[in-house]
Amino acid sequence: LDIGSARGGARTLGQIIKVAGVSGNTLTLEKGLYWDYVATAQPAVFKMTTVSRAGIEDLQVTQGNSYPARNLIFMSYCSECWVKNTELKNGKQRHLEVAFSYRFEVRDSFFHLADSYGQDHGYCMSFWDGATDGLVENNIMDTCLLAIAFNGPCAGNVIAYNYSNNVTYTNDPAFLEGDFATHGAHPYFNLFEGNLGYMAQHDVYWGSSSHNTWFRNRFTGYKTGLSANLHSVVAEANQTYLNFVGNILGTATPAYR
C-alpha cells in the first residue's frame, strides 16, 4: 500500500505499508503510520503490486563508459528484497536505485567509480518514491558524487555503518559535496547511524525534509585539495526537526583526508 508518495507535484510525503486486513472501507495496517495525515492535505491511498523476497548476491557488474544504462541495479516495486555482497563499478547515473520498495536490504557491497561526477551522475545509491523501512548497512562507496541520497518521500530507513571515500564533483573540483544527503522532498523519520564520510547534508534544491536522526557518525567536513563548502553538516531552509546525537564532526588535522 502506497500512502501518498509520488516523484513530484503536491504528493511529496508518503509511506509504503502492508495491509493486514480489509473490512469494507476500513484497512488494518501491519504497523502504525509515521505521519499524522490531515484531511486538508488530501491524502490518498494507492494499491501496489510487488515482487517479494527476491535478491541479488555475490555479483560483480562493470559498465563501460559508453553504455547507456541509467542504473546498474534498479530495485522497484519490491517487498523484502535485497542486494548483498555485490560490486558495482562505473555506474552512469546511479549504481543502485531503489523506488516503490518496502523492507528492502542493501549490505556488504562495494560501489565505486562513475562515467562522470556532475549533475545527476555518479550517485552510488539513490532512494526514491516512498522507499520505506529499508536497511542499508556495511557498504563501501568510493569515488562517487554522492554516496547515499534520498531523492523523494522515503521514511523509516536505517543507513548504518557505511563508509564513503573520495567524493568527487567535476563541475567544481574545489567544492566538497555532501556524500550522505537528503536531496528531494520529503524524506522523514530516517536514521543515519555509525557512518564514516565527509558530510551530513540536507539541501533545499528540491524541497524539504524533517524528523531525521544522525547518531554516532563521523563526518570530517574536509578533503585534501578542496577549498569550498568544507562543512561536516549542512542543513538548508525547510529542513526541520533534525536530531544530531553523539557525532564526531570536523577534523583538527586536515591531512587526515
Tab-separated table of C-alpha atoms in Angstrom:
chain	number	residue	atom	x	y	z
A	1	LEU	CA	0.000	0.000	0.000
A	2	ASP	CA	1.453	3.351	-1.054
A	3	ILE	CA	0.148	6.262	1.003
A	4	GLY	CA	0.503	9.490	-0.878
A	5	SER	CA	4.029	9.315	-2.296
A	6	ALA	CA	4.971	10.420	-5.793
A	7	ARG	CA	8.017	11.681	-7.648
A	8	GLY	CA	6.877	15.288	-7.700
A	9	GLY	CA	3.996	17.738	-7.502
A	10	ALA	CA	1.836	18.034	-4.396
A	11	ARG	CA	2.383	14.498	-3.077
A	12	THR	CA	5.872	14.635	-1.634
A	13	LEU	CA	5.103	12.938	1.662
A	14	GLY	CA	4.366	9.244	1.865
A	15	GLN	CA	4.929	5.767	3.224
A	16	ILE	CA	4.603	2.222	1.917
A	17	ILE	CA	2.969	-0.239	4.314
A	18	LYS	CA	1.420	-3.699	4.210
A	19	VAL	CA	-2.324	-4.167	4.702
A	20	ALA	CA	-3.062	-6.828	7.337
A	21	GLY	CA	-6.831	-6.892	6.849
A	22	VAL	CA	-9.762	-5.315	4.984
A	23	SER	CA	-13.309	-4.809	6.259
A	24	GLY	CA	-15.447	-2.761	3.893
A	25	ASN	CA	-13.701	0.593	3.565
A	26	THR	CA	-11.572	0.025	6.668
A	27	LEU	CA	-7.964	-1.088	6.296
A	28	THR	CA	-5.993	-2.648	9.120
A	29	LEU	CA	-2.282	-1.920	8.720
A	30	GLU	CA	0.513	-4.148	9.997
A	31	LYS	CA	2.054	-1.175	11.888
A	32	GLY	CA	1.400	2.479	12.573
A	33	LEU	CA	1.937	5.352	10.179
A	34	TYR	CA	4.972	7.609	10.602
A	35	TRP	CA	2.895	10.714	9.869
A	36	ASP	CA	-0.435	12.008	11.137
A	37	TYR	CA	-2.037	12.852	7.790
A	38	VAL	CA	-4.650	15.601	7.896
A	39	ALA	CA	-7.663	15.835	5.597
A	40	THR	CA	-6.698	19.279	4.311
A	41	ALA	CA	-3.587	17.743	2.741
A	42	GLN	CA	-5.846	15.455	0.687
A	43	PRO	CA	-4.002	12.193	1.443
A	44	ALA	CA	-4.651	9.275	-0.884
A	45	VAL	CA	-4.062	5.532	-0.809
A	46	PHE	CA	-2.764	3.550	-3.785
A	47	LYS	CA	-2.634	-0.219	-4.100
A	48	MET	CA	0.745	-1.627	-5.150
A	49	THR	CA	1.630	-4.979	-6.672
A	50	THR	CA	5.149	-6.030	-5.738
A	51	VAL	CA	7.699	-8.762	-6.255
A	52	SER	CA	8.505	-10.334	-2.883
A	53	ARG	CA	11.656	-11.828	-1.389
A	54	ALA	CA	13.889	-11.640	-4.454
A	55	GLY	CA	17.577	-10.815	-4.091
A	56	ILE	CA	20.922	-10.362	-5.798
A	57	GLU	CA	24.037	-11.774	-4.138
A	58	ASP	CA	27.711	-12.358	-4.981
A	59	LEU	CA	27.526	-10.438	-8.263
A	60	GLN	CA	30.039	-8.117	-9.960
A	61	VAL	CA	28.812	-5.603	-12.553
A	62	THR	CA	31.197	-3.345	-14.506
A	63	GLN	CA	29.859	-0.941	-17.125
A	64	GLY	CA	31.746	0.690	-19.970
A	65	ASN	CA	31.548	4.485	-20.059
A	66	SER	CA	29.726	4.464	-23.408
A	67	TYR	CA	26.973	2.071	-22.297
A	68	PRO	CA	23.603	3.854	-21.882
A	69	ALA	CA	22.168	2.070	-18.784
A	70	ARG	CA	20.945	4.575	-16.195
A	71	ASN	CA	21.267	2.216	-13.213
A	72	LEU	CA	23.390	-0.879	-12.738
A	73	ILE	CA	20.739	-2.326	-10.385
A	74	PHE	CA	17.180	-0.974	-10.200
A	75	MET	CA	15.007	-2.302	-7.348
A	76	SER	CA	11.414	-1.227	-7.953
A	77	TYR	CA	8.043	-2.415	-6.615
A	78	CYS	CA	9.833	-4.909	-4.389
A	79	SER	CA	8.940	-6.160	-0.909
A	80	GLU	CA	11.562	-7.740	1.359
A	81	CYS	CA	14.141	-7.774	-1.450
A	82	TRP	CA	17.899	-7.418	-1.071
A	83	VAL	CA	21.321	-6.750	-2.573
A	84	LYS	CA	24.245	-8.432	-0.782
A	85	ASN	CA	27.982	-8.886	-1.347
A	86	THR	CA	27.840	-7.166	-4.728
A	87	GLU	CA	30.376	-4.974	-6.532
A	88	LEU	CA	29.053	-2.265	-8.856
A	89	LYS	CA	31.615	-0.338	-10.911
A	90	ASN	CA	31.373	2.563	-13.386
A	91	GLY	CA	27.722	3.456	-12.897
A	92	LYS	CA	26.363	6.013	-15.341
A	93	GLN	CA	23.855	7.872	-13.168
A	94	ARG	CA	23.295	5.578	-10.184
A	95	HIS	CA	24.904	2.318	-9.249
A	96	LEU	CA	21.813	1.257	-7.280
A	97	GLU	CA	18.386	2.887	-7.351
A	98	VAL	CA	15.535	1.811	-5.061
A	99	ALA	CA	11.970	3.006	-5.694
A	100	PHE	CA	8.478	1.952	-4.536
A	101	SER	CA	10.027	-0.729	-2.317
A	102	TYR	CA	9.320	-1.921	1.222
A	103	ARG	CA	11.549	-3.548	3.840
A	104	PHE	CA	14.496	-3.893	1.455
A	105	GLU	CA	18.112	-4.524	2.436
A	106	VAL	CA	21.464	-3.486	0.922
A	107	ARG	CA	24.539	-4.814	2.706
A	108	ASP	CA	28.190	-5.842	2.465
A	109	SER	CA	28.618	-4.343	-1.016
A	110	PHE	CA	31.125	-2.131	-2.868
A	111	PHE	CA	30.093	0.752	-5.149
A	112	HIS	CA	32.787	2.702	-6.983
A	113	LEU	CA	33.649	4.929	-9.938
A	114	ALA	CA	31.299	6.510	-12.482
A	115	ASP	CA	31.311	7.847	-16.030
A	116	SER	CA	31.131	11.415	-14.671
A	117	TYR	CA	30.578	13.275	-11.408
A	118	GLY	CA	28.274	16.170	-12.213
A	119	GLN	CA	24.556	16.870	-12.088
A	120	ASP	CA	22.596	13.622	-11.569
A	121	HIS	CA	25.628	11.463	-12.341
A	122	GLY	CA	27.820	9.378	-10.088
A	123	TYR	CA	25.349	8.549	-7.293
A	124	CYS	CA	26.353	5.331	-5.546
A	125	MET	CA	22.905	4.714	-4.002
A	126	SER	CA	19.698	6.647	-4.610
A	127	PHE	CA	16.307	6.156	-2.944
A	128	TRP	CA	13.032	7.402	-4.451
A	129	ASP	CA	9.243	7.209	-4.371
A	130	GLY	CA	8.324	6.137	-0.883
A	131	ALA	CA	11.147	3.637	-0.319
A	132	THR	CA	10.235	2.562	3.211
A	133	ASP	CA	11.740	0.602	6.123
A	134	GLY	CA	14.966	-0.349	4.338
A	135	LEU	CA	18.273	-1.323	5.937
A	136	VAL	CA	21.482	-0.138	4.240
A	137	GLU	CA	24.417	-1.499	6.210
A	138	ASN	CA	28.150	-2.181	5.962
A	139	ASN	CA	28.739	-0.908	2.422
A	140	ILE	CA	31.726	0.903	0.893
A	141	MET	CA	31.239	3.765	-1.580
A	142	ASP	CA	34.367	5.059	-3.287
A	143	THR	CA	34.773	7.850	-5.877
A	144	CYS	CA	31.140	8.902	-6.292
A	145	LEU	CA	29.418	12.285	-6.360
A	146	LEU	CA	27.004	11.215	-3.597
A	147	ALA	CA	27.371	8.059	-1.549
A	148	ILE	CA	23.752	7.826	-0.372
A	149	ALA	CA	20.971	10.194	-1.447
A	150	PHE	CA	17.274	10.353	-0.633
A	151	ASN	CA	15.514	11.865	-3.638
A	152	GLY	CA	11.894	11.688	-2.588
A	153	PRO	CA	9.406	10.823	0.174
A	154	CYS	CA	11.241	7.953	1.871
A	155	ALA	CA	10.574	7.012	5.503
A	156	GLY	CA	11.692	4.637	8.232
A	157	ASN	CA	15.017	3.680	6.647
A	158	VAL	CA	18.215	2.855	8.557
A	159	ILE	CA	21.548	3.849	6.990
A	160	ALA	CA	24.145	2.268	9.267
A	161	TYR	CA	27.900	1.589	9.392
A	162	ASN	CA	28.706	2.565	5.813
A	163	TYR	CA	31.977	4.108	4.568
A	164	SER	CA	32.321	6.820	1.919
A	165	ASN	CA	35.669	7.831	0.435
A	166	ASN	CA	36.936	10.201	-2.260
A	167	VAL	CA	33.708	12.062	-3.032
A	168	THR	CA	34.196	13.766	-6.417
A	169	TYR	CA	32.463	16.712	-8.127
A	170	THR	CA	33.847	17.578	-11.560
A	171	ASN	CA	31.579	20.633	-12.129
A	172	ASP	CA	33.542	22.401	-9.377
A	173	PRO	CA	36.668	20.416	-8.440
A	174	ALA	CA	37.294	22.626	-5.370
A	175	PHE	CA	33.795	22.042	-3.918
A	176	LEU	CA	33.078	19.384	-1.280
A	177	GLU	CA	29.757	17.638	-1.937
A	178	GLY	CA	27.682	16.180	0.894
A	179	ASP	CA	28.054	12.443	0.465
A	180	PHE	CA	25.220	11.421	2.838
A	181	ALA	CA	22.292	13.550	1.716
A	182	THR	CA	18.584	14.261	1.572
A	183	HIS	CA	18.147	15.919	-1.797
A	184	GLY	CA	14.494	15.606	-2.851
A	185	ALA	CA	11.295	16.226	-0.863
A	186	HIS	CA	10.290	14.878	1.685
A	187	PRO	CA	12.455	12.228	3.428
A	188	TYR	CA	11.475	11.830	7.080
A	189	PHE	CA	11.967	9.542	10.095
A	190	ASN	CA	15.203	8.070	8.715
A	191	LEU	CA	18.159	7.066	10.912
A	192	PHE	CA	21.820	7.544	9.944
A	193	GLU	CA	23.990	5.663	12.440
A	194	GLY	CA	27.694	4.882	12.638
A	195	ASN	CA	28.633	6.052	9.138
A	196	LEU	CA	32.028	7.453	8.124
A	197	GLY	CA	32.243	10.091	5.427
A	198	TYR	CA	32.627	13.788	4.708
A	199	MET	CA	29.267	15.460	5.295
A	200	ALA	CA	25.674	15.124	6.516
A	201	GLN	CA	23.692	17.233	4.056
A	202	HIS	CA	20.048	18.333	3.971
A	203	ASP	CA	19.694	20.607	0.958
A	204	VAL	CA	16.680	22.538	-0.288
A	205	TYR	CA	17.284	22.023	-4.005
A	206	TRP	CA	14.042	20.029	-4.476
A	207	GLY	CA	12.368	20.828	-1.162
A	208	SER	CA	12.076	19.899	2.477
A	209	SER	CA	12.812	17.076	4.921
A	210	SER	CA	12.101	16.504	8.614
A	211	HIS	CA	12.473	14.233	11.648
A	212	ASN	CA	15.737	12.623	10.511
A	213	THR	CA	18.298	11.475	13.083
A	214	TRP	CA	22.097	11.355	12.862
A	215	PHE	CA	23.570	9.173	15.622
A	216	ARG	CA	27.253	8.418	16.304
A	217	ASN	CA	28.544	9.220	12.800
A	218	ARG	CA	31.977	10.564	11.833
A	219	PHE	CA	31.988	13.365	9.235
A	220	THR	CA	35.259	15.182	8.590
A	221	GLY	CA	33.969	18.133	6.513
A	222	TYR	CA	37.297	18.131	4.742
A	223	LYS	CA	39.035	16.560	1.768
A	224	THR	CA	42.641	17.243	0.798
A	225	GLY	CA	42.888	19.720	-2.070
A	226	LEU	CA	39.373	21.148	-1.748
A	227	SER	CA	38.653	24.686	-0.558
A	228	ALA	CA	34.867	25.280	-0.889
A	229	ASN	CA	31.862	24.071	1.118
A	230	LEU	CA	34.054	22.492	3.795
A	231	HIS	CA	31.348	21.598	6.304
A	232	SER	CA	30.607	18.492	8.342
A	233	VAL	CA	26.881	19.314	8.461
A	234	VAL	CA	24.726	21.339	6.064
A	235	ALA	CA	21.056	21.992	6.880
A	236	GLU	CA	19.433	24.448	4.482
A	237	ALA	CA	15.990	26.070	4.588
A	238	ASN	CA	12.892	23.947	5.307
A	239	GLN	CA	14.842	21.136	6.984
A	240	THR	CA	13.106	20.747	10.345
A	241	TYR	CA	13.192	18.614	13.497
A	242	LEU	CA	16.664	17.216	12.833
A	243	ASN	CA	18.457	15.293	15.577
A	244	PHE	CA	22.257	15.110	15.890
A	245	VAL	CA	23.398	12.904	18.777
A	246	GLY	CA	26.905	11.695	19.626
A	247	ASN	CA	28.530	12.520	16.262
A	248	ILE	CA	32.196	13.408	15.712
A	249	LEU	CA	32.318	16.383	13.350
A	250	GLY	CA	35.265	18.095	11.699
A	251	THR	CA	38.943	17.349	11.947
A	252	ALA	CA	41.829	19.073	13.696
A	253	THR	CA	44.293	17.508	11.259
A	254	PRO	CA	43.246	18.226	7.653
A	255	ALA	CA	45.841	15.787	6.342
A	256	TYR	CA	43.516	13.031	7.626
A	257	ARG	CA	41.905	13.032	4.192
